[in-house]
Short mmCIF file of C-alpha atoms in Angstrom, two decimals:
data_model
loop_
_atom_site.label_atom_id
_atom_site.label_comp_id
_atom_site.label_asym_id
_atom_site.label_seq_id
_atom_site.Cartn_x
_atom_site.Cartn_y
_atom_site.Cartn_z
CA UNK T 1 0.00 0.00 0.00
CA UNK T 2 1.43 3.27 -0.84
CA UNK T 3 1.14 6.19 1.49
CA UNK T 4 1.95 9.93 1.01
CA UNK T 5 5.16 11.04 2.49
CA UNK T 6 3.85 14.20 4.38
CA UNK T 7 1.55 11.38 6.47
CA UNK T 8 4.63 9.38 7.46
CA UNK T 9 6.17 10.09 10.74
CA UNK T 10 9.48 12.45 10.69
CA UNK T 11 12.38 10.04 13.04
CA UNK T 12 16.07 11.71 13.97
CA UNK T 13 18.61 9.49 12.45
CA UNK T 14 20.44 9.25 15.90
CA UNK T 15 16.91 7.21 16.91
CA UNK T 16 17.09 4.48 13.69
CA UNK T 17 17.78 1.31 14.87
CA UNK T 18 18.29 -2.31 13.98
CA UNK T 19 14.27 -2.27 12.15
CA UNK T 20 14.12 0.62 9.74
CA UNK T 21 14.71 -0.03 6.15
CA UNK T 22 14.20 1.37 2.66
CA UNK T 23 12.36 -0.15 0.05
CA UNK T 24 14.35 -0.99 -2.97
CA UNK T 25 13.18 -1.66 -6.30
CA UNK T 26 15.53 -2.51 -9.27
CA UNK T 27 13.18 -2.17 -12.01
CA UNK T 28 12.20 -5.58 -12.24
CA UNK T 29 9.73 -8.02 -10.41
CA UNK T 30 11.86 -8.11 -7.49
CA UNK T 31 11.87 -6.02 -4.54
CA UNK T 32 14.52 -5.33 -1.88
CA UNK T 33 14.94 -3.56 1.66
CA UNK T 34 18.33 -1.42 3.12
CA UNK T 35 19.30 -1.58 6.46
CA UNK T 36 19.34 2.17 7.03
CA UNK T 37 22.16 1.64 9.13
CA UNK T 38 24.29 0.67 6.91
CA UNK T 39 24.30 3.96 5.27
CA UNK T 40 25.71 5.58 7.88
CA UNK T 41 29.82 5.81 7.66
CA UNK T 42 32.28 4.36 10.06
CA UNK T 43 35.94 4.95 10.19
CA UNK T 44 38.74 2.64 10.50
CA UNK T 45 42.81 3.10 10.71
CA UNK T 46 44.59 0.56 8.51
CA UNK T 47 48.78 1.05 10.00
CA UNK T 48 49.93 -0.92 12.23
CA UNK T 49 50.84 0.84 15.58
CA UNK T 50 50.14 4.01 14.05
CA UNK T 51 48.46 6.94 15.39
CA UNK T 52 44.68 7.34 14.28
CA UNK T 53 43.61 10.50 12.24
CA UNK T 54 40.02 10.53 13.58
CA UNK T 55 38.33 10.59 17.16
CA UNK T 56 35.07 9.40 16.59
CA UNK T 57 31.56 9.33 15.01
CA UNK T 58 28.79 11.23 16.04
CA UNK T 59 25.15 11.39 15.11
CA UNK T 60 25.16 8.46 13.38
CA UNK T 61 27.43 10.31 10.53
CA UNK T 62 29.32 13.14 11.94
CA UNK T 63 33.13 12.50 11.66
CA UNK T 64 35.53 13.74 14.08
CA UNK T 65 39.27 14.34 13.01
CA UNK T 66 42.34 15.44 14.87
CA UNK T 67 43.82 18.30 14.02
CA UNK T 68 47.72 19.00 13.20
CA UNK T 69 49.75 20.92 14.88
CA UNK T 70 53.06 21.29 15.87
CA UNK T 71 54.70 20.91 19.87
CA UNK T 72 57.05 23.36 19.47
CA UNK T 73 58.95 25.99 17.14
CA UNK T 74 61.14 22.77 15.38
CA UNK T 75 58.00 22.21 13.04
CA UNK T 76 55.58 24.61 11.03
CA UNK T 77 52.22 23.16 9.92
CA UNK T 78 50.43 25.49 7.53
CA UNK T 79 47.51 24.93 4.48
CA UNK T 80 48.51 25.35 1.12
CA UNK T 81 46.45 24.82 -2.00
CA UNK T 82 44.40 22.70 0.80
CA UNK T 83 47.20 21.10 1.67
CA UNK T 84 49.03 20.01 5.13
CA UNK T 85 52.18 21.56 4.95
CA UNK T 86 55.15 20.32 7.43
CA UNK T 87 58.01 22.33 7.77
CA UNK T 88 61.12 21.93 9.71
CA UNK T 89 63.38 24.61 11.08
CA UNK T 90 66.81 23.72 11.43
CA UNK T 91 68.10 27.09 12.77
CA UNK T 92 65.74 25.67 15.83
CA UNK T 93 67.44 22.00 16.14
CA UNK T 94 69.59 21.97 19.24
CA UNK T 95 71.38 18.83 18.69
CA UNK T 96 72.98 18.33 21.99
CA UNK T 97 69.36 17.54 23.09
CA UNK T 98 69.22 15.18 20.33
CA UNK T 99 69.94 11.68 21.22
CA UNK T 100 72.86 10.22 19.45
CA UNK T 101 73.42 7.14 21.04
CA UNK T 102 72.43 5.58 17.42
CA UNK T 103 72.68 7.65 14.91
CA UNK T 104 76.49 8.95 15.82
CA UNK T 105 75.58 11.46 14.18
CA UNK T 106 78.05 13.98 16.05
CA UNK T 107 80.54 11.17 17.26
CA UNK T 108 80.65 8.81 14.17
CA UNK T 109 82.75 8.82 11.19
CA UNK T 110 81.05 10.72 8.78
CA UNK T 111 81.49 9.96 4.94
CA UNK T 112 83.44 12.67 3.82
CA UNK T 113 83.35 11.65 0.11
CA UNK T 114 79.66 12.04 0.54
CA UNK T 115 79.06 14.83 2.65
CA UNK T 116 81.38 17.30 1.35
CA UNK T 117 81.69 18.28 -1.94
CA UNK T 118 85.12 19.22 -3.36
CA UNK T 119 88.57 20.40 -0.89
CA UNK T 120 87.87 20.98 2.48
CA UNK T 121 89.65 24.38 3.55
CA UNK T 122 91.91 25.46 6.49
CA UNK T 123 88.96 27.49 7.11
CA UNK T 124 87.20 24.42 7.86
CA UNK T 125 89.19 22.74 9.67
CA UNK T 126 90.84 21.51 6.17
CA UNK T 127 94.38 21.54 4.11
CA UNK T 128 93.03 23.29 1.44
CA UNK T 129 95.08 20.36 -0.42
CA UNK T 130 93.65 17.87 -2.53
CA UNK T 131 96.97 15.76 -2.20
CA UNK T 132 100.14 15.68 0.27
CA UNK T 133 103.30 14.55 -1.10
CA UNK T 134 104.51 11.34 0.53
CA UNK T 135 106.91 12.33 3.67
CA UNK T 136 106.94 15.77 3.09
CA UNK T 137 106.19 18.75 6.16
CA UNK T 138 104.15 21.00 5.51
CA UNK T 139 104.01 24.70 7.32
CA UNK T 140 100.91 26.91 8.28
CA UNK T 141 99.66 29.38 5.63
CA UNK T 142 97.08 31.06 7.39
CA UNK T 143 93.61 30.62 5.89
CA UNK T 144 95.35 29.05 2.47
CA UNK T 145 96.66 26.18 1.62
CA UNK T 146 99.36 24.42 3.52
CA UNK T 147 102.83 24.63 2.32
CA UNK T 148 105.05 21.70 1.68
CA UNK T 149 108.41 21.81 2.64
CA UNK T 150 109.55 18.64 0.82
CA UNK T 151 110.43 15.25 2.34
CA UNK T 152 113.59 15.58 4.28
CA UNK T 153 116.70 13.33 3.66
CA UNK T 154 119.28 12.07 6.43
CA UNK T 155 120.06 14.77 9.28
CA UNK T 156 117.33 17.68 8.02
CA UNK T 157 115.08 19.23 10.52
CA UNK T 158 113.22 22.56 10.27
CA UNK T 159 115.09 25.56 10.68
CA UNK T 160 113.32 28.73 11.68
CA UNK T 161 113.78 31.98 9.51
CA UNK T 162 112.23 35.27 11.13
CA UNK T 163 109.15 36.37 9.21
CA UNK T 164 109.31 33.58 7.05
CA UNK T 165 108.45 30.00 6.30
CA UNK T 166 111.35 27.82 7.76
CA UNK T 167 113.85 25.28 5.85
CA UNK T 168 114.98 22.35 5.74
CA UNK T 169 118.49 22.17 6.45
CA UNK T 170 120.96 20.04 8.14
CA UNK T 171 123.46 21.59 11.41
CA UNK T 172 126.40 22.66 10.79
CA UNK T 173 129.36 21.37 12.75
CA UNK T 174 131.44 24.15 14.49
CA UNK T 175 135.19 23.99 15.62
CA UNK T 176 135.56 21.10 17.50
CA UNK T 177 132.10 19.51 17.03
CA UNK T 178 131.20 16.64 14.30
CA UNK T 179 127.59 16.57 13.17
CA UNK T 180 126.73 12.58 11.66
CA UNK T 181 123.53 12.47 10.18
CA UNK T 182 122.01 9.01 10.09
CA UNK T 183 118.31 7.60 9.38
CA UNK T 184 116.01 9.12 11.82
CA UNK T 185 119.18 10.26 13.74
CA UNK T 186 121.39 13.43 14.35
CA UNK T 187 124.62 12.73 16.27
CA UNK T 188 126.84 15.70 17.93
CA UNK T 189 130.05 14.77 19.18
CA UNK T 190 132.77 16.96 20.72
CA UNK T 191 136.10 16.43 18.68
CA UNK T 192 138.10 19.10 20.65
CA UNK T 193 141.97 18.22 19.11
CA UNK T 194 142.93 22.43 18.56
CA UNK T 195 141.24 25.29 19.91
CA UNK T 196 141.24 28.51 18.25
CA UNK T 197 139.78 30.53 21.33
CA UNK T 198 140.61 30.37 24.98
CA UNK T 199 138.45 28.10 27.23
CA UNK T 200 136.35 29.43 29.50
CA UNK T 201 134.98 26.94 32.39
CA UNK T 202 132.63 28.88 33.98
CA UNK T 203 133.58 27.49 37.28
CA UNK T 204 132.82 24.14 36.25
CA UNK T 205 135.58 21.80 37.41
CA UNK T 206 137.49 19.67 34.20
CA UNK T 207 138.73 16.38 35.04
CA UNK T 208 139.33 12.47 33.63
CA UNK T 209 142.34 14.50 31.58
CA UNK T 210 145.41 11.95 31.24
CA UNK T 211 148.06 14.73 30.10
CA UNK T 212 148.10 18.02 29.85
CA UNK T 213 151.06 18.43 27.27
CA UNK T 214 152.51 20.73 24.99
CA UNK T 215 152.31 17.89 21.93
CA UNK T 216 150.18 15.62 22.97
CA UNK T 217 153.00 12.69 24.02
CA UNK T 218 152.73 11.48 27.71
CA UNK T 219 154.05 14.15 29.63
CA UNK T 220 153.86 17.46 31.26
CA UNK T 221 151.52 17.70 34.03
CA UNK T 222 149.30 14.58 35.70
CA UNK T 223 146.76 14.95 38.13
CA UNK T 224 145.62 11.76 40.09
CA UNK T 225 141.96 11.00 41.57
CA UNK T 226 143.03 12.29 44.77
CA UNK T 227 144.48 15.90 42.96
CA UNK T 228 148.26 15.07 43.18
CA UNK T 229 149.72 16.67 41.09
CA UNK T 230 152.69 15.53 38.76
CA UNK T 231 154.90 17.88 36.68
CA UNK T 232 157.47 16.00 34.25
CA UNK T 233 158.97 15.89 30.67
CA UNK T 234 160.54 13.06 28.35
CA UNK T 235 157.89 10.72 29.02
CA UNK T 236 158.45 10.29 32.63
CA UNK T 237 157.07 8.20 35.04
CA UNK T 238 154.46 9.89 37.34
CA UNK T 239 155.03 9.40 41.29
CA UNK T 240 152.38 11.29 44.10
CA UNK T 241 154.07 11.54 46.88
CA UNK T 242 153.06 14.81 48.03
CA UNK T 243 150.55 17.86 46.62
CA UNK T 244 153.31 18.93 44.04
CA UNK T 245 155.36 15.95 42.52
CA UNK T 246 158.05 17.10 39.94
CA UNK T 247 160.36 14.57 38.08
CA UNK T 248 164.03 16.66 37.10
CA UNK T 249 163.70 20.45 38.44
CA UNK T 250 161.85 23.49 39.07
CA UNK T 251 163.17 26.70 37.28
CA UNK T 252 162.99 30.12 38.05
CA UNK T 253 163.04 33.11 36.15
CA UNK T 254 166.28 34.59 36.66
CA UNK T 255 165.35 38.37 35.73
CA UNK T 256 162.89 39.11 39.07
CA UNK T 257 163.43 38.66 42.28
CA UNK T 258 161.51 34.83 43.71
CA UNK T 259 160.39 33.71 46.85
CA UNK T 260 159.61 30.89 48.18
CA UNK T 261 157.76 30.96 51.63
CA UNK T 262 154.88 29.52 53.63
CA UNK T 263 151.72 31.59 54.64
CA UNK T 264 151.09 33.26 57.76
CA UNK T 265 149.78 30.85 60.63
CA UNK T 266 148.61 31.38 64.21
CA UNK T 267 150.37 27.74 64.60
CA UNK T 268 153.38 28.32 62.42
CA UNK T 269 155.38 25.17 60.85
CA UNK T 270 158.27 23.92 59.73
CA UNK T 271 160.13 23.97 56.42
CA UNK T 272 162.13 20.63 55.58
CA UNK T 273 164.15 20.36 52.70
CA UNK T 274 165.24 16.75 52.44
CA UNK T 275 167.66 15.22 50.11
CA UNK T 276 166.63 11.61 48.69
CA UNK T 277 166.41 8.87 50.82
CA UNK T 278 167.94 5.23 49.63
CA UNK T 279 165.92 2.53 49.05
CA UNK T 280 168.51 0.02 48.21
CA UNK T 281 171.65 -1.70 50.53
CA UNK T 282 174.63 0.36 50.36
CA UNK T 283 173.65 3.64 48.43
CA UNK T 284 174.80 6.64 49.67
CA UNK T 285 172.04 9.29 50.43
CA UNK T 286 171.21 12.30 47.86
CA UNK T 287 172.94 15.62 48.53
CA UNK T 288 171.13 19.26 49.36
CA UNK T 289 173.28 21.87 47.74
CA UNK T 290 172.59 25.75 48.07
CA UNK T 291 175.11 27.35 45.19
CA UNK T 292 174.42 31.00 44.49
CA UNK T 293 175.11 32.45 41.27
CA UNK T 294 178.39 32.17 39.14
CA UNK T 295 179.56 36.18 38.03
CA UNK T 296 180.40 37.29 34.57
CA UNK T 297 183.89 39.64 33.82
CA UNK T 298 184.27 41.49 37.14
CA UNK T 299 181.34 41.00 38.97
CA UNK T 300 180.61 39.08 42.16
CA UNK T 301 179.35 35.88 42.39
CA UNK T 302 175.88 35.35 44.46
CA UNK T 303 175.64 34.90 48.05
CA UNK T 304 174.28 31.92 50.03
CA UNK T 305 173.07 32.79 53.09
CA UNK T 306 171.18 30.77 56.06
CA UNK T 307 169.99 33.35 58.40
CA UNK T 308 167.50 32.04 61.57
CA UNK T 309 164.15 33.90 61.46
CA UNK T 310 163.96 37.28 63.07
CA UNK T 311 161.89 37.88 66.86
CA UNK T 312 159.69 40.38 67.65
CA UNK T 313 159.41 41.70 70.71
CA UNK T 314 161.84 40.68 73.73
CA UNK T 315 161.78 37.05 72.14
CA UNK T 316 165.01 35.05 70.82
CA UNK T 317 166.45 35.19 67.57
CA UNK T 318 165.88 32.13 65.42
CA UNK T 319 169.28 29.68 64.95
CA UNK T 320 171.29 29.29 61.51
CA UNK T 321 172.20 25.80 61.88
CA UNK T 322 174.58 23.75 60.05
CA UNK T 323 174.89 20.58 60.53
CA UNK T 324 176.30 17.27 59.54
CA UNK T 325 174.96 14.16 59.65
CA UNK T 326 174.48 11.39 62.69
CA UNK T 327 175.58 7.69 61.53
CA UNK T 328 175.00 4.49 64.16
CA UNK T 329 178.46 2.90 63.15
CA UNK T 330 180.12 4.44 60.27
CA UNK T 331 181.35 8.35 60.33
CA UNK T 332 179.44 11.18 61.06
CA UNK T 333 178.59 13.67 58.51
CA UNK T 334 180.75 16.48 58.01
CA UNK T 335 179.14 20.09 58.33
CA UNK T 336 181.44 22.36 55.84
CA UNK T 337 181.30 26.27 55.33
CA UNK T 338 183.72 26.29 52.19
CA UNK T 339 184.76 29.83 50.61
CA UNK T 340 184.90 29.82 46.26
CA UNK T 341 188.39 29.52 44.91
CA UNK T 342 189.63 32.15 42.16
CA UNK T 343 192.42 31.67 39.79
CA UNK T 344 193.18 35.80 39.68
CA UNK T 345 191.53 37.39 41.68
CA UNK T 346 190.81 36.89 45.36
CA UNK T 347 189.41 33.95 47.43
CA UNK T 348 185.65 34.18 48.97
CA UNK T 349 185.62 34.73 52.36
CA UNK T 350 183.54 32.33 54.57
CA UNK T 351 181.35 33.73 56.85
CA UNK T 352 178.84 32.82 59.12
CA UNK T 353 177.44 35.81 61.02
CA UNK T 354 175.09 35.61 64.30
CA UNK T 355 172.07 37.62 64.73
CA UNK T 356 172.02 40.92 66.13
CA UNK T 357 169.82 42.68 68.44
CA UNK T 358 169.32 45.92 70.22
CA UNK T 359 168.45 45.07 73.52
CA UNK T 360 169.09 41.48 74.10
CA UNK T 361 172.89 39.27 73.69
CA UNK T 362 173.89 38.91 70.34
CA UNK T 363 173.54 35.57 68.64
CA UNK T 364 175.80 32.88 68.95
CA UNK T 365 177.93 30.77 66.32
CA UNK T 366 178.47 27.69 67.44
CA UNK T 367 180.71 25.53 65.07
CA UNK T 368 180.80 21.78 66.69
CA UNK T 369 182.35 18.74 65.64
CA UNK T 370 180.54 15.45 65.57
CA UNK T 371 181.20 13.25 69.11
CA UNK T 372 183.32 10.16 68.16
CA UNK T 373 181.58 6.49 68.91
CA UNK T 374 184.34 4.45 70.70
CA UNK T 375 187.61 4.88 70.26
CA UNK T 376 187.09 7.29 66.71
CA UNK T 377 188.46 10.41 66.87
CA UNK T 378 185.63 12.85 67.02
CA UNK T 379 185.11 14.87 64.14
CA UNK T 380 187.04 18.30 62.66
CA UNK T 381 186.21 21.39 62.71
CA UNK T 382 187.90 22.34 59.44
CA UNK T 383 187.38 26.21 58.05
CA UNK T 384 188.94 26.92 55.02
CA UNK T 385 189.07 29.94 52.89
CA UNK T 386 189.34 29.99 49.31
CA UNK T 387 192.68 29.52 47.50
CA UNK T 388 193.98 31.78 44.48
CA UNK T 389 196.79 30.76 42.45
CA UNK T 390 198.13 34.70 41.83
CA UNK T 391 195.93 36.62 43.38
CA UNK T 392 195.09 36.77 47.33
CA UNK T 393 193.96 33.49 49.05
CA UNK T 394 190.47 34.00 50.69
CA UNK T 395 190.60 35.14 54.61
CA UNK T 396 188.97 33.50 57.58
CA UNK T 397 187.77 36.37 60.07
CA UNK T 398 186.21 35.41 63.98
CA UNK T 399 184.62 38.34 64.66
CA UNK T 400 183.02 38.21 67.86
CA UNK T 401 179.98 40.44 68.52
CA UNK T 402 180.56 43.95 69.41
CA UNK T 403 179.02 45.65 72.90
CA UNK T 404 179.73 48.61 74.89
CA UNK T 405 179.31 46.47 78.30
CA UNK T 406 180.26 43.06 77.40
CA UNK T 407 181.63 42.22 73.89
CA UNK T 408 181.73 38.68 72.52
CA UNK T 409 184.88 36.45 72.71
CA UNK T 410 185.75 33.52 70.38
CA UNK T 411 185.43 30.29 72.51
CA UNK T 412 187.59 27.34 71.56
CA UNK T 413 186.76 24.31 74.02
CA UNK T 414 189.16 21.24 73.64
CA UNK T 415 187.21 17.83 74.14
CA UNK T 416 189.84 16.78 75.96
CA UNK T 417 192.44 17.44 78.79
CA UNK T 418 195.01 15.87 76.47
CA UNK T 419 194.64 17.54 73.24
CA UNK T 420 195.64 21.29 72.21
CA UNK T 421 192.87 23.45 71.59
CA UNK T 422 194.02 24.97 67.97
CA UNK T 423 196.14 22.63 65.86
CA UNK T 424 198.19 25.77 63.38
CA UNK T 425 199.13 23.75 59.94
CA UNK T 426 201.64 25.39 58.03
CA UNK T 427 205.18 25.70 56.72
CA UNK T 428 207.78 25.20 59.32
CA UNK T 429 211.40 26.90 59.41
CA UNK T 430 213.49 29.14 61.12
CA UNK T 431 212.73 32.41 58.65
CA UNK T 432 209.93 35.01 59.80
CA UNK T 433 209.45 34.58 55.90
CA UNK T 434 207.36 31.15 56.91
CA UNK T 435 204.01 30.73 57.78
CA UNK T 436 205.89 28.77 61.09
CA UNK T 437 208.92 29.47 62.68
CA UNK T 438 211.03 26.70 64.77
CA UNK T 439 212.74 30.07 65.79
CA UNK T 440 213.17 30.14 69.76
CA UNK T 441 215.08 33.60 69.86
CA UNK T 442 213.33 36.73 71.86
CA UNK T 443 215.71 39.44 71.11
CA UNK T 444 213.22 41.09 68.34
CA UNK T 445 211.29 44.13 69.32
CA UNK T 446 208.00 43.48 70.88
CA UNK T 447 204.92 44.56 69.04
CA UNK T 448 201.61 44.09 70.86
CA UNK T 449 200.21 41.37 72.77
CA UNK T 450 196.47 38.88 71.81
CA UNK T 451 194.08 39.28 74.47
CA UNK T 452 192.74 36.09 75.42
CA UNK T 453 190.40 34.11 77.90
CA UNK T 454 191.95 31.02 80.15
CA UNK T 455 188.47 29.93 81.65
CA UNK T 456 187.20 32.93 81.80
CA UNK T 457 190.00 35.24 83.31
CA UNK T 458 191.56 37.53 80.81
CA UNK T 459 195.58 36.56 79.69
CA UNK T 460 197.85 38.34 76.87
CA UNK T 461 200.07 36.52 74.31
CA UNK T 462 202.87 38.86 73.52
CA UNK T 463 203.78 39.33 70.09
CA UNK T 464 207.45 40.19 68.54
CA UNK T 465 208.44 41.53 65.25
CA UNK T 466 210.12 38.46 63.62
CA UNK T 467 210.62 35.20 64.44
CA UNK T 468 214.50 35.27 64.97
#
């Protein structure tokens, strides 16, 4: 049955249910019915996991989408041509919040043949090169290019040049230094055989030498690990006995005036000048000989003196001593004061002079022969001047010292009560004309008499004018 539509009852689609169709007719016999609901739409999201475009439908065929927008200023969503348009902004990407655990983006090798296009430049962190020769250095450029300096052979290393790009050069050995250059290696060795300049050591102490010589042999001066110190020549032998060890002599120069002394002490000591010692059975002991200077045409010859130290003050005078040798069996050493002989002119006169003083006795001189051992005869006392073949033998003066209370006397002691005190050697005979006279007259004129000392009282010798 067909009814109007204006008598049919109006229903709101959110109230059709399960029961209300349409009536379908295809043109033919047959008729059909539509599930109303079914033309309602419903919405479904096909990904997997992925987020859904739509919220829900309403009123049975209201769609509800989402909408697009972006969290924060990283993305830009606009509508163009009706279009959804995503944008990103890089200048907004703050990549240390990024994380990069995976991608290594900021920490893992990044393809360089990919990613940058052409020669990186210093500006870049680059060379500005496209290839380095093989070994070669290369120096800064600023912003360009580096510079190659070329591979280097043996020994070459970079030397500096103000304002400019250094070189490659090898060192260059000085006086007395060698310069090897090897493979990887530069070796400097001292080679110090001449110097052209004097040596400075800074205070710095030099030592290890063997020689110090004038020509290189083995000899001239030693010094041993303890700082002996050994002077010889001719390829000697070096001995350390002492400090100062010389081998043949010391010389002098003969145009100034030397000395030879010890410093100043608050505990003064000795001076000993000893003559070699022998090491071997029945070798006679070195001599100590003092000889002054020979003369040339009619000068004098040199003096030796030994003169005792001088006192200050009210104290003693040192003692010029000298003295022979002691011996435990054989014969004692002779002490000998011996004036020069001259073949025209006169002799040298011996002397041997005691000190003076103002105040105090004047010094002694004590000449004493050696004590005999047994039944030896002691020693002689034997002072002889020098003899002259023309001109006048050499004289022997006794001078006692001279004082306005109690002048000095010559003392002769005998060592025995049998023996004479002077023994007078000469030529005996009855003429005044000899040195001794047998002569026993006393008729000549009397001249003067010797004032002498018998044990300390005061005798006179007379004296005549000749002998006969």
């Amino acid at each position: 049955m067909s009814l109007p539509i204006s008598s049919l009852t109006t229903i709101a689609k959110t109230s059709i249910g399960a029961n209300h169709y349409l009536p379908l007719a295809d043109g033919t016999a047959a008729n059909y019915k539509l599930l109303i609901q079914d033309l309602f739409p419903a919405m479904n999201t096909l990904g997997a996991t992925s987020e859904s475009l739509f919220v829900s439908v309403t009123n049975k065929n209201t769609l509800n989408f989402k909408g697009i927008k972006s969290l924060d200023n990283l993305l830009t969503v606009t509508t163009a041509s009706n279009n959804i348009t995503l944008q990103v902004n890089p200048a907004n990407i703050d990549l240390s919040l990024c994380d990069n655990s995976t991608s290594a983006f900021l920490t893992g090798p990044i393809s360089l043949s990919a990613g940058v296009a052409g020669t990186l430049p210093v500006a870049n962190g680059g060379t500005g090169l496209s290839t380095l020769t093989a070994n070669s250095l290369f120096v800064g450029n600023g912003t360009s290019a580096l510079t190659a300096l070329g591979a280097a052979t043996n020994g070459q290393i970079p030397i500096g040049r103000t304002g400019l790009s250094p070189i490659l050069a090898t060192l260059t050995a000085g006086t007395n230094v060698t310069v090897t250059n090897g493979s990887g290696s530069i070796t400097i060795a001292a080679s110090l055989t001449t110097l052209t300049q004097n040596l400075n050591g800074a205070g710095y102490n030099i030592y290890g030498l063997g020689w110090l010589s004038g020509d290189g042999q083995n000899e001239g001066i030693a010094i041993n690990s303890s700082g002996q110190v050994f002077i010889g020549s001719s390829a000697p032998t070096a001995f350390y006995n002492y400090d100062l060890n010389v081998n043949n002599g010391i010389g002098l120069n003969g145009s100034v005036a030397q000395n030879i002394s010890m410093s100043s002490s608050a505990t003064p000591a000795n001076v000993t000048i000893t003559g070699s010692n022998a090491s071997a059975a029945n070798v006679n002991g070195g001599w100590i000989a003092a000889i002054a200077g020979s003369a040339s045409g009619t000068g004098n010859a040199g003096l030796v003196g030994i003169t005792g130290g001088a006192a200050s003050g009210s104290g003693n005078g040192g003692n010029g001593v000298l003295s022979g040798g002691t011996s435990n069996s054989g014969n004692g050493g002779g002490a000998s004061l011996l004036a020069g002989n001259s073949t025209s002119g006169q002799g040298g006169a011996a002397q041997i002079t005691g000190g003076t003083s103002t105040t105090g006795a004047g010094g002694n001189v004590n000449i004493v022969s050696g004590q005999a051992g047994g039944a030896n005869p002691a020693g002689s006392i034997s002072i002889t001047a020098g003899y002259s073949p023309s001109g006048a033998g050499g004289n022997i003066a006794l001078n006692p010292g001279g004082s306005t209370t109690t002048p000095g006397i010559v003392n002769q002691s005998a060592s025995s009560s049998t023996r004479g005190f002077t023994n007078f050697i000469g030529t005996s005979g009855a003429a005044s004309a000899n040195s001794l006279s047998s002569s026993t007259a006393s008729a000549a004129a009397k001249t003067g008499a010797i004032k002498v000392q018998i044990n300390g009282v005061d005798a006179w010798i007379r004296v005549y004018a000749t002998a006969e």
